[in-house]
Structures are given as C-alpha cells and as structure tokens.
Coordinates of C-alpha atoms in Angstrom, one line a residue:
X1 CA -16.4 115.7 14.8
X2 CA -14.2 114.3 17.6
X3 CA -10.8 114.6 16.8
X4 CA -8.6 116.1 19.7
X5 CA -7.6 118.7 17.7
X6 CA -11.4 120.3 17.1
X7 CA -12.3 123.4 18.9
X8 CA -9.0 124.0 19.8
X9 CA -6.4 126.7 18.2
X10 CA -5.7 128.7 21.2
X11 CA -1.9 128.8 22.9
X12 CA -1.7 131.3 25.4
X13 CA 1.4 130.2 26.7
X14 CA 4.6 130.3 24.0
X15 CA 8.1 129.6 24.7
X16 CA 10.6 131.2 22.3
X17 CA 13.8 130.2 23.4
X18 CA 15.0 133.0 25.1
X19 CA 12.0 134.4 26.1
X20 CA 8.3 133.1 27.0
X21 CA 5.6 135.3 25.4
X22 CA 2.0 135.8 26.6
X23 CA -1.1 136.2 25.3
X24 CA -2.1 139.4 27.5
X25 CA -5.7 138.2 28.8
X26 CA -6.2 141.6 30.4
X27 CA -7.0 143.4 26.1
X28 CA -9.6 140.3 25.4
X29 CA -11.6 139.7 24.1
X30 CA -11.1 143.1 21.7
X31 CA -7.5 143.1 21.1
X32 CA -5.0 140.0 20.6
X33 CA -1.3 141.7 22.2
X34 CA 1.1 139.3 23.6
X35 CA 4.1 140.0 26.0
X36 CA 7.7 139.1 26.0
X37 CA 9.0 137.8 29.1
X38 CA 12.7 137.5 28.5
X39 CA 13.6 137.3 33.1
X40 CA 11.9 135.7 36.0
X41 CA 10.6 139.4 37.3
X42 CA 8.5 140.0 34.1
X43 CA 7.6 136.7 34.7
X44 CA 6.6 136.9 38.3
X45 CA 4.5 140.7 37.3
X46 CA 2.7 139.1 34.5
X47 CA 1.4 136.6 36.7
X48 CA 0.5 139.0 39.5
X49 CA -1.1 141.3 36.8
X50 CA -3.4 138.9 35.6
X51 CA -1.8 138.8 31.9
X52 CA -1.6 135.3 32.4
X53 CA -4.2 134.0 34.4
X54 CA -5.5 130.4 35.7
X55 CA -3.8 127.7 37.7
X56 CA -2.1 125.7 35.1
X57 CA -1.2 128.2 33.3
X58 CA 0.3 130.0 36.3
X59 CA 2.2 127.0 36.9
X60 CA 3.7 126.5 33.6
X61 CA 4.5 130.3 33.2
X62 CA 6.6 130.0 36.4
X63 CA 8.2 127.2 35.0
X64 CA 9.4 129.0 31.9
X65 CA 10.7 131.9 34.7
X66 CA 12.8 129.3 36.2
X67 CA 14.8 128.8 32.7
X68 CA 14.9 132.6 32.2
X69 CA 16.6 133.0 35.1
X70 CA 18.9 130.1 34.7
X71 CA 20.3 131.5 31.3
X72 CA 21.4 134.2 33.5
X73 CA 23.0 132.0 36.2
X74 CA 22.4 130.4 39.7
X75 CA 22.6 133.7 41.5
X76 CA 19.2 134.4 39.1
X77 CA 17.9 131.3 39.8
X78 CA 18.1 131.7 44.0
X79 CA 16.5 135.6 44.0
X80 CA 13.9 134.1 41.5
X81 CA 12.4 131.2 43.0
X82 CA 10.8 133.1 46.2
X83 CA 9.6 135.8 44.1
X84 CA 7.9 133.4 41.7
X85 CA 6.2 131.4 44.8
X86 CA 4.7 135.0 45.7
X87 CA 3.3 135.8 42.4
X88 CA -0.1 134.4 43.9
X89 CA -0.7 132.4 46.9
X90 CA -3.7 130.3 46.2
X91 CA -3.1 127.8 43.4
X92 CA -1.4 125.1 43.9
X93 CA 0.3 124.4 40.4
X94 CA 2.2 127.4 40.9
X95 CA 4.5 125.6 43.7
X96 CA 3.9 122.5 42.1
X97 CA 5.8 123.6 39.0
X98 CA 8.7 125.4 40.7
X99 CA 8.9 122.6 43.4
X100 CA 9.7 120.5 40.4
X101 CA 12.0 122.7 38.9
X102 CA 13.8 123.1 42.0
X103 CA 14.3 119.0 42.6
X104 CA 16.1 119.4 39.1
X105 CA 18.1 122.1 40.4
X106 CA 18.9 120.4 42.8
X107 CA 20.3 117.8 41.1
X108 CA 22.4 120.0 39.4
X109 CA 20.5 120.7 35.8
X110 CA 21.7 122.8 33.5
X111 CA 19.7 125.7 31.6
X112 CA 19.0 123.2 28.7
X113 CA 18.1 120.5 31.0
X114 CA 15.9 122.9 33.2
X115 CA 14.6 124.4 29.4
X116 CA 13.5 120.2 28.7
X117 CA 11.7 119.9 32.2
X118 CA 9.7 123.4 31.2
X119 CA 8.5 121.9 28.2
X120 CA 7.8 118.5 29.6
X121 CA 5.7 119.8 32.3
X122 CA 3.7 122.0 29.4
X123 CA 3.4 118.8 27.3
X124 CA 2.2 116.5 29.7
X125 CA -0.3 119.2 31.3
X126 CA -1.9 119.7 27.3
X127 CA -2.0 115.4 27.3
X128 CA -3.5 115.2 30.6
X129 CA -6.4 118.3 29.7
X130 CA -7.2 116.1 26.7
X131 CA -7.6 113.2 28.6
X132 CA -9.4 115.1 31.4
X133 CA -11.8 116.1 28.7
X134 CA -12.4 112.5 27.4
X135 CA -13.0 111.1 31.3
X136 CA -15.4 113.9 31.7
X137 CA -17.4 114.3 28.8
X138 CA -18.0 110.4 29.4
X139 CA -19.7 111.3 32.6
X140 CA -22.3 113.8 30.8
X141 CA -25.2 111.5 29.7
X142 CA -26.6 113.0 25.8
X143 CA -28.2 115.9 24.8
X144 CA -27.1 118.2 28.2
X145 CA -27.0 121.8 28.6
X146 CA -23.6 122.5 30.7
X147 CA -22.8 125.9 32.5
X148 CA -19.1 126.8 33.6
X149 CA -17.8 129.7 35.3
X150 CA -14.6 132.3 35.0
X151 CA -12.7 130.7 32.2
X152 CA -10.3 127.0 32.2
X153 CA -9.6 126.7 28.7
X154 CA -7.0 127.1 26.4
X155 CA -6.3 130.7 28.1
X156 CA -5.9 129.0 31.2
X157 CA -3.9 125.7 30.5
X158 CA -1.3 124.3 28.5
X159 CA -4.1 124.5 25.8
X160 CA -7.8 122.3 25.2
X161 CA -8.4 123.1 28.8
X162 CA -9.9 121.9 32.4
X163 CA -13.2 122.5 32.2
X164 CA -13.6 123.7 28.9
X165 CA -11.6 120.6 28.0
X166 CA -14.7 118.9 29.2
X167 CA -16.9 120.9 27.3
X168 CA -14.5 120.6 24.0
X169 CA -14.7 116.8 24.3
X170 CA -18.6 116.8 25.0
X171 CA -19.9 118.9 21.9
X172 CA -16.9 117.0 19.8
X173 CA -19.0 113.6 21.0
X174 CA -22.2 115.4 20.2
X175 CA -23.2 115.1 24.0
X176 CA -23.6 118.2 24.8
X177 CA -26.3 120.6 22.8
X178 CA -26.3 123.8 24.9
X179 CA -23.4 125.7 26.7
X180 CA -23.8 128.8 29.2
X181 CA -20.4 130.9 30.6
X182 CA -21.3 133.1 33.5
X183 CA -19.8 136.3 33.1
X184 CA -17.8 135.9 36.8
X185 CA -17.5 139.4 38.4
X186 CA -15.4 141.5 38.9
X187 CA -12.8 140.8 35.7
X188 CA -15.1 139.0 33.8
X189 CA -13.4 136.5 32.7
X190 CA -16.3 134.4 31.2
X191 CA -17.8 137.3 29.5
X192 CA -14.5 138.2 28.5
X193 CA -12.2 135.1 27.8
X194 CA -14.7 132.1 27.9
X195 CA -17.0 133.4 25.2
X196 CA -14.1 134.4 23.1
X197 CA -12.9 130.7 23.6
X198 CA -16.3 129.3 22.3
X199 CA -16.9 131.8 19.7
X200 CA -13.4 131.9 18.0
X201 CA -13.5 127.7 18.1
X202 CA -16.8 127.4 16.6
X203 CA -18.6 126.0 19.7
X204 CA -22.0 128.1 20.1
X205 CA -22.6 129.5 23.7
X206 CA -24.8 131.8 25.7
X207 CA -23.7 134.4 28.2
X208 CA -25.6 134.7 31.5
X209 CA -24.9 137.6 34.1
X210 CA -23.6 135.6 37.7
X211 CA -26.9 136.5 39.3
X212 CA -29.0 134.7 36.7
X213 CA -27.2 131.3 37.2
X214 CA -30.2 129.6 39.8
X215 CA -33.0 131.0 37.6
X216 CA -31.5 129.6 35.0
X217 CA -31.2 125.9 36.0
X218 CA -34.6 126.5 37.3
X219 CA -35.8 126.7 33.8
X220 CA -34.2 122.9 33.4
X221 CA -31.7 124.2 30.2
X222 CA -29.0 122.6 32.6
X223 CA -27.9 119.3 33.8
X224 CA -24.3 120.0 34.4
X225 CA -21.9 122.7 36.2
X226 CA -18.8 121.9 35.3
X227 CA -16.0 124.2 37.1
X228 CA -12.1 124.2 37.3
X229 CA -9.9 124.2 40.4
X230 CA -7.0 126.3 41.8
X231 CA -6.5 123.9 45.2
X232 CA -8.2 120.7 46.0
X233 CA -7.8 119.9 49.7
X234 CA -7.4 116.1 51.1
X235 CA -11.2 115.7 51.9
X236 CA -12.2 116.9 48.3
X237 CA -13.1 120.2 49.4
X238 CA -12.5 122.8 46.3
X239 CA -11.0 126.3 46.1
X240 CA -12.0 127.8 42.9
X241 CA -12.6 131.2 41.4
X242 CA -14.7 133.2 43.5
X243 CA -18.6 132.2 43.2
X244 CA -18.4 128.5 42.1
X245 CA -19.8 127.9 45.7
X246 CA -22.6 129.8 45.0
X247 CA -23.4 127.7 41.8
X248 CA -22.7 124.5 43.5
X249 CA -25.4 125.2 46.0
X250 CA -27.7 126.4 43.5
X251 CA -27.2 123.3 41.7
X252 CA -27.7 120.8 44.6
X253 CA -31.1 122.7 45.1
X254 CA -32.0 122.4 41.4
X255 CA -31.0 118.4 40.7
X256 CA -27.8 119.8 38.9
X257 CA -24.8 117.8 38.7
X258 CA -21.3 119.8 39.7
X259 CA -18.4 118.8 38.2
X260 CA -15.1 119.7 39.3
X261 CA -12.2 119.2 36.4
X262 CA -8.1 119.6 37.5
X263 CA -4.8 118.4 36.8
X264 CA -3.2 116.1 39.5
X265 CA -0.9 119.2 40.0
X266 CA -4.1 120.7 41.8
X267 CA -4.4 118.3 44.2
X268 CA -2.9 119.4 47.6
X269 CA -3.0 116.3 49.8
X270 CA -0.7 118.5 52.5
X271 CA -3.8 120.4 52.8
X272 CA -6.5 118.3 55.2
X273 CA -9.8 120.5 53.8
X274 CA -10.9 123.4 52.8
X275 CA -10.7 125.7 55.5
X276 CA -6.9 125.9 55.2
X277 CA -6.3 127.1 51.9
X278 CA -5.4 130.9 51.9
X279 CA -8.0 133.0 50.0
X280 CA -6.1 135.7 47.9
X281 CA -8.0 138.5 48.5
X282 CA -7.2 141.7 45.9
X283 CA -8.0 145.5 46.0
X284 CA -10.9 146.7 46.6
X285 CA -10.8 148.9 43.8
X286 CA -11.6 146.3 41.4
X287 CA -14.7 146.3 42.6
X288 CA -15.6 150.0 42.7
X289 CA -15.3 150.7 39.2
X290 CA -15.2 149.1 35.7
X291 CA -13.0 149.4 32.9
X292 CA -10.8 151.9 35.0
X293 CA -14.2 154.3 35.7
X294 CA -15.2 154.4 39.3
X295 CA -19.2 153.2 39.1
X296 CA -19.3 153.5 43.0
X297 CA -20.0 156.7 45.5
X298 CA -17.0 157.8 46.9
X299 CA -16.2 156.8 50.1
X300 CA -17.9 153.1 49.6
X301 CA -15.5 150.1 51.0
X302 CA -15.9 147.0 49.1
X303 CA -14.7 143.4 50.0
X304 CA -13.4 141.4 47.4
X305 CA -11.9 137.9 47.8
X306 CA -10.5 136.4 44.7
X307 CA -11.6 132.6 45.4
X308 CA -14.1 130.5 47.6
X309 CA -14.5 127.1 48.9
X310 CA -17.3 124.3 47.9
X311 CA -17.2 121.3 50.1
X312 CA -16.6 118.4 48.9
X313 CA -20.4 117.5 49.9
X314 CA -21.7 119.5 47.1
X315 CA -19.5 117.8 44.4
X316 CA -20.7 115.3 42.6
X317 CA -17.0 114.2 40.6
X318 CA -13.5 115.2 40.6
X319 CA -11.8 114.8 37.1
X320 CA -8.0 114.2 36.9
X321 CA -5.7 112.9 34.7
X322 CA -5.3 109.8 37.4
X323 CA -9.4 109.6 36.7
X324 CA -12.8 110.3 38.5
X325 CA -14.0 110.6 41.9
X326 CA -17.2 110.6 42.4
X327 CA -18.8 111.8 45.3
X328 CA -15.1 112.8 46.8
X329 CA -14.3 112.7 50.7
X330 CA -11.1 112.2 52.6
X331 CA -11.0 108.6 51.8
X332 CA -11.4 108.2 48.4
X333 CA -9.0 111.6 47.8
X334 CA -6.6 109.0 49.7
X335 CA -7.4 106.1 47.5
X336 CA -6.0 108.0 44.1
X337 CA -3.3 110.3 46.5
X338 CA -2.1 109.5 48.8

C-alpha cells in the first residue's frame, strides 16, 4: 500500500491546550509514559533531558514553550526565550522555531495568535516529512536494502518522519525490500526507538550493532544509507547524530549511496561549512555505564560528543521539502538558499 497514512500512527509531540504533552523517549521501547509540560521550564528540561529528542521535534516542542509561557504573560515570554535557545546548542530547528515565534512577538501576537503559529509550524513540518518521503523514496531504484542510523521518525518529527519518512514512503511504493537500524551508541536510539517505530507500524527490520555497519554493506544487503540532519552548513556539509560520518565513509568505500533527509528549517545558510557548527558534547558518564550500571573500571575518562560532521563530499543527496540536491556544495546549497 501507499497511502500517506500507512506505517504511520506515532505522535510524539501533543498539544492539549494548556499544556504540551510528551511521549517520554527515555522508557522506550518497554514502557509508553508521556509528560505534561504545562511552562516553558518543563519545556526547556524535557528537551535537555532527552524526553523529547531529534531536531524537528526539538523545534516544535520549543514552539509549544513559547505559548506556555505567553498564557502567563510577556514577563514569561522574555525569561523563556534564552532558556529555550539553551536547551541544546546544535540543531538548528530549535532557533528556527523560536526565531519565528519571536518575529510574531514582535509583531505583537497574542497567546492565541502565538498558539496558531505553534500549530502551523507542526502542520507544515508533518506535510513537508511526507513530501520529503515521496522526493526520497523516488531516488531509491527497486528492490534496495536501506540502513539508517539513531532514529528520525515519528519520535523525532512532527510525525511520518525525515529519514524514516523516506523509508515509510519506500516500502509503501514496494521499493524497498530490506531495512537495517543501527543500534547508535550510547542511548541507543535505533535499538531503542527506531525498531520500536518499524515494529509497532508493521514495517519488518533488522538490528545491527554500530560496529557491524561496513561488514555489513560488504555483504551487498545495502544500496542506501539514508540519515537525518540536526545542522546543514552552506557548502552541504552535515552535522548529524554522532557516527553518521563513519557510515558515510564506509559507504563511499563500499558503492553505497548516502542520503541525507531534513526540513528546510535544518538548513543554516549563516553557517559557511561544517567546521563551525558547535558539537554538543554530553557527560561522560553516559558512556561509562548502561542503564544506570557503571560497565567501566573506575577511574576511566571517556569522551563523548553528541554529533559529527560528514562533508558534503561524501553525500550523495540532500532531501528537503524545497527538493533534492544531489551531489551538494556551496553552489548548489546557494541555488535552493540562498
């Protein structure tokens, strides 16, 4: 089937009129627990907490701060908009969505009219995933196996998703006939929310540990990589959850194709390449233990950066709502944005 609406039931992401409730990613895949949000500050910790997690998301979450703190008045609104820009510094959607909020602001909205702009922004980011999905999937070929990495689905969108839009759209079309998720260490977030995407929307997939990812297209099972983004730079270069560079090197050696799928919003033409984008980096202890048991001798230092950075060199196409970019540099990143 290919109707927009297959493989796709999740909303992460729920406004209920005086407060925003999330779908607390940290208790999947095992337990389904959502928050209520009802001022900007539980807004601004749920984000830094990871209970909602992934660019888009972030972004529309902040949004939905915004009219919390309106409700309360303008003195809320001024102490909450630099706390919601600190939530977390690397995606870009995050000040995307509160600079837009703000230009309303600015011209003197209301809470209602600043509730209508939340909404619009989270309706027009679930339109432009579905149409993301449709420009993508076109690009597959028939009959591909397609890997992705961390998770940029429904979980981390408005709902259909980036990425996983891509790979909705593609086994809706009956292009794609094999889909691995990389378990992307240290929270897991394929293992834990990708998989439980796939598996709870009927769309059959296969978990891989990060480390098996080269031996695996090695053994030919994939054509595609097909990632998300949290900040695309003017020259196409690609900040992304940490170890997508990795896999777009892997699949440059292997005759893989690397996808890169991301709202407009992503796109930071401010930015001239990669090397400027801040890399959030987060506690080491993340690292040194799992599921809150330390699995490392103590005393042992880890280093843990949250994101990394694929040149553009190693992309193959950049998916947006506005369309595709294949083979992205600095000129034809200027072409769609500039």
């Amino acid at each position: 089937m290919n109707d927009l609406d297959s493989h796709d039931s999740i909303r992460a992401v729920l406004w209920r009129g005086d407060r925003l409730r999330l779908l607390d990613q940290r208790k999947l895949p095992f337990v389904e627990d959502y928050i209520d949000c009802t001022t900007a500050a539980q807004v601004a910790q749920a984000i830094r907490d990871l209970v909602v997690r992934g660019a888009p998301a972030i972004g529309i979450s902040a949004a939905w701060g915004v009219v919390l703190a309106a409700q309360r008045g303008r003195d809320a609104v001024d102490a909450a908009l630099p706390m919601l820009r600190a939530a977390r510094p690397t995606a870009v959607n995050l000040m995307w969505a509160l600079d837009r909020m703000q230009r309303r602001i600015a011209e003197g909205a209301d809470a209602p009219a600043l509730e209508r702009e939340a909404q619009q922004i989270q309706d027009e980011a679930l339109a432009a995933n579905r149409h993301m999905g449709e420009l993508g999937a076109s690009l597959l070929g028939e009959n591909v196996g397609v890997m992705t990495h961390c998770n940029t689905g429904s979980l981390a969108t408005a709902g259909y998703g980036t990425a996983l839009g891509v790979i909705r759209a593609g086994v809706g079309g009956g292009r794609i006939s094999r889909v691995f998720a990389g378990e992307t260490r240290p929270w897991l977030q394929g293992a834990r929310l990708t998989m439980w995407e796939l598996m709870r929307d009927g769309i059959p997939a296969t978990l891989v540990s990060d480390s098996a990812a080269a031996h695996l297209m090695k053994s030919g099972q994939v054509q595609w990589v097909v990632v998300g983004a949290d900040r695309i730079a003017a020259n196409g270069d690609v900040a992304n959850k940490i170890g997508t560079y990795q896999l777009a090197i892997s699949a440059r050696h292997h005759g893989v194709r690397f996808m890169v799928v991301a709202p407009a919003s992503t796109v930071d033409m401010a930015t001239v390449s990669g090397d400027d984008i801040e890399i959030e980096m987060r506690d080491s202890s993340e690292l040194l233990a799992h599921s809150g048991q330390r699995t490392v001798v103590d005393g042992a230092v880890a280093w843990n950066p949250v994101f990394d950075v694929t040149p553009a060199g190693l992309i193959d196409a950049i998916v947006t709502e506005r369309g595709v970019i294949e083979k992205p540099d600095a000129s034809r990143m200027q072409a769609m944005f500039g």
